[in-house]
């Protein structure tokens, strides 16, 4: 985790968008960073396709977390 310097205008945009989307300012910034990164890595995808891929990745991560929790619980004596 670190500090990222942004312009006052970008901070204003983040504040307005975070309120509209019911996210914290940090969560909104992280969302935009993920979407932007995915757009650069996958230039052929539209916004909706990028969001779908992010949802799928989140769902897969949750399934893997649940599996790990079960494995750890079963390993306890």
PDB file of C-alpha atoms in Angstrom, residues 1-66:
ATOM      1  CA  UNK A   1       0.000   0.000   0.000  1.00  0.00           C
ATOM      2  CA  UNK A   2       1.232   3.486  -0.718  1.00  0.00           C
ATOM      3  CA  UNK A   3       0.325   7.036  -1.477  1.00  0.00           C
ATOM      4  CA  UNK A   4      -0.466   8.059  -5.028  1.00  0.00           C
ATOM      5  CA  UNK A   5      -0.417  11.727  -5.968  1.00  0.00           C
ATOM      6  CA  UNK A   6      -3.340  12.778  -8.147  1.00  0.00           C
ATOM      7  CA  UNK A   7      -4.604  16.121  -9.350  1.00  0.00           C
ATOM      8  CA  UNK A   8      -7.302  17.998  -7.493  1.00  0.00           C
ATOM      9  CA  UNK A   9      -9.612  17.502 -10.500  1.00  0.00           C
ATOM     10  CA  UNK A  10      -9.115  13.734 -10.409  1.00  0.00           C
ATOM     11  CA  UNK A  11      -9.810  13.731  -6.665  1.00  0.00           C
ATOM     12  CA  UNK A  12     -13.026  15.654  -7.311  1.00  0.00           C
ATOM     13  CA  UNK A  13     -14.010  13.128  -9.991  1.00  0.00           C
ATOM     14  CA  UNK A  14     -13.250  10.269  -7.593  1.00  0.00           C
ATOM     15  CA  UNK A  15     -15.281  11.864  -4.815  1.00  0.00           C
ATOM     16  CA  UNK A  16     -18.303  12.427  -7.075  1.00  0.00           C
ATOM     17  CA  UNK A  17     -18.135   8.972  -8.654  1.00  0.00           C
ATOM     18  CA  UNK A  18     -17.573   7.207  -5.354  1.00  0.00           C
ATOM     19  CA  UNK A  19     -20.689   8.840  -3.934  1.00  0.00           C
ATOM     20  CA  UNK A  20     -22.753   7.924  -6.980  1.00  0.00           C
ATOM     21  CA  UNK A  21     -21.527   4.314  -6.901  1.00  0.00           C
ATOM     22  CA  UNK A  22     -21.713   3.913  -3.094  1.00  0.00           C
ATOM     23  CA  UNK A  23     -17.985   3.209  -2.852  1.00  0.00           C
ATOM     24  CA  UNK A  24     -15.263   4.758  -0.764  1.00  0.00           C
ATOM     25  CA  UNK A  25     -12.915   7.089  -2.621  1.00  0.00           C
ATOM     26  CA  UNK A  26     -10.159   4.465  -2.344  1.00  0.00           C
ATOM     27  CA  UNK A  27     -12.456   1.724  -3.648  1.00  0.00           C
ATOM     28  CA  UNK A  28     -13.479   3.897  -6.593  1.00  0.00           C
ATOM     29  CA  UNK A  29      -9.847   4.653  -7.424  1.00  0.00           C
ATOM     30  CA  UNK A  30      -8.985   0.948  -7.198  1.00  0.00           C
ATOM     31  CA  UNK A  31     -11.918   0.105  -9.488  1.00  0.00           C
ATOM     32  CA  UNK A  32     -10.748   2.611 -12.083  1.00  0.00           C
ATOM     33  CA  UNK A  33      -7.196   1.277 -11.826  1.00  0.00           C
ATOM     34  CA  UNK A  34      -8.388  -2.302 -12.386  1.00  0.00           C
ATOM     35  CA  UNK A  35     -10.586  -1.313 -15.331  1.00  0.00           C
ATOM     36  CA  UNK A  36      -7.786   0.752 -16.874  1.00  0.00           C
ATOM     37  CA  UNK A  37      -5.242  -2.017 -16.422  1.00  0.00           C
ATOM     38  CA  UNK A  38      -7.601  -4.563 -17.978  1.00  0.00           C
ATOM     39  CA  UNK A  39      -8.315  -2.180 -20.869  1.00  0.00           C
ATOM     40  CA  UNK A  40      -4.600  -1.778 -21.583  1.00  0.00           C
ATOM     41  CA  UNK A  41      -3.973  -5.517 -21.375  1.00  0.00           C
ATOM     42  CA  UNK A  42      -7.089  -6.383 -23.425  1.00  0.00           C
ATOM     43  CA  UNK A  43      -7.650  -3.543 -25.926  1.00  0.00           C
ATOM     44  CA  UNK A  44     -10.318  -5.502 -27.793  1.00  0.00           C
ATOM     45  CA  UNK A  45     -12.677  -5.685 -24.796  1.00  0.00           C
ATOM     46  CA  UNK A  46     -15.444  -3.183 -24.153  1.00  0.00           C
ATOM     47  CA  UNK A  47     -16.217  -1.836 -20.675  1.00  0.00           C
ATOM     48  CA  UNK A  48     -18.971  -4.399 -20.025  1.00  0.00           C
ATOM     49  CA  UNK A  49     -16.679  -7.277 -20.995  1.00  0.00           C
ATOM     50  CA  UNK A  50     -13.945  -5.936 -18.712  1.00  0.00           C
ATOM     51  CA  UNK A  51     -16.396  -5.692 -15.808  1.00  0.00           C
ATOM     52  CA  UNK A  52     -17.585  -9.246 -16.485  1.00  0.00           C
ATOM     53  CA  UNK A  53     -13.994 -10.527 -16.402  1.00  0.00           C
ATOM     54  CA  UNK A  54     -13.397  -8.662 -13.117  1.00  0.00           C
ATOM     55  CA  UNK A  55     -16.541 -10.226 -11.627  1.00  0.00           C
ATOM     56  CA  UNK A  56     -15.446 -13.687 -12.774  1.00  0.00           C
ATOM     57  CA  UNK A  57     -11.983 -13.177 -11.256  1.00  0.00           C
ATOM     58  CA  UNK A  58     -13.525 -12.060  -7.959  1.00  0.00           C
ATOM     59  CA  UNK A  59     -15.849 -15.062  -7.893  1.00  0.00           C
ATOM     60  CA  UNK A  60     -12.946 -17.427  -8.601  1.00  0.00           C
ATOM     61  CA  UNK A  61     -10.870 -15.827  -5.827  1.00  0.00           C
ATOM     62  CA  UNK A  62     -13.726 -16.313  -3.346  1.00  0.00           C
ATOM     63  CA  UNK A  63     -14.108 -19.970  -4.305  1.00  0.00           C
ATOM     64  CA  UNK A  64     -10.366 -20.504  -3.830  1.00  0.00           C
ATOM     65  CA  UNK A  65     -10.474 -18.705  -0.446  1.00  0.00           C
ATOM     66  CA  UNK A  66     -13.342 -20.953   0.688  1.00  0.00           C
TER      67      UNK A  66
END
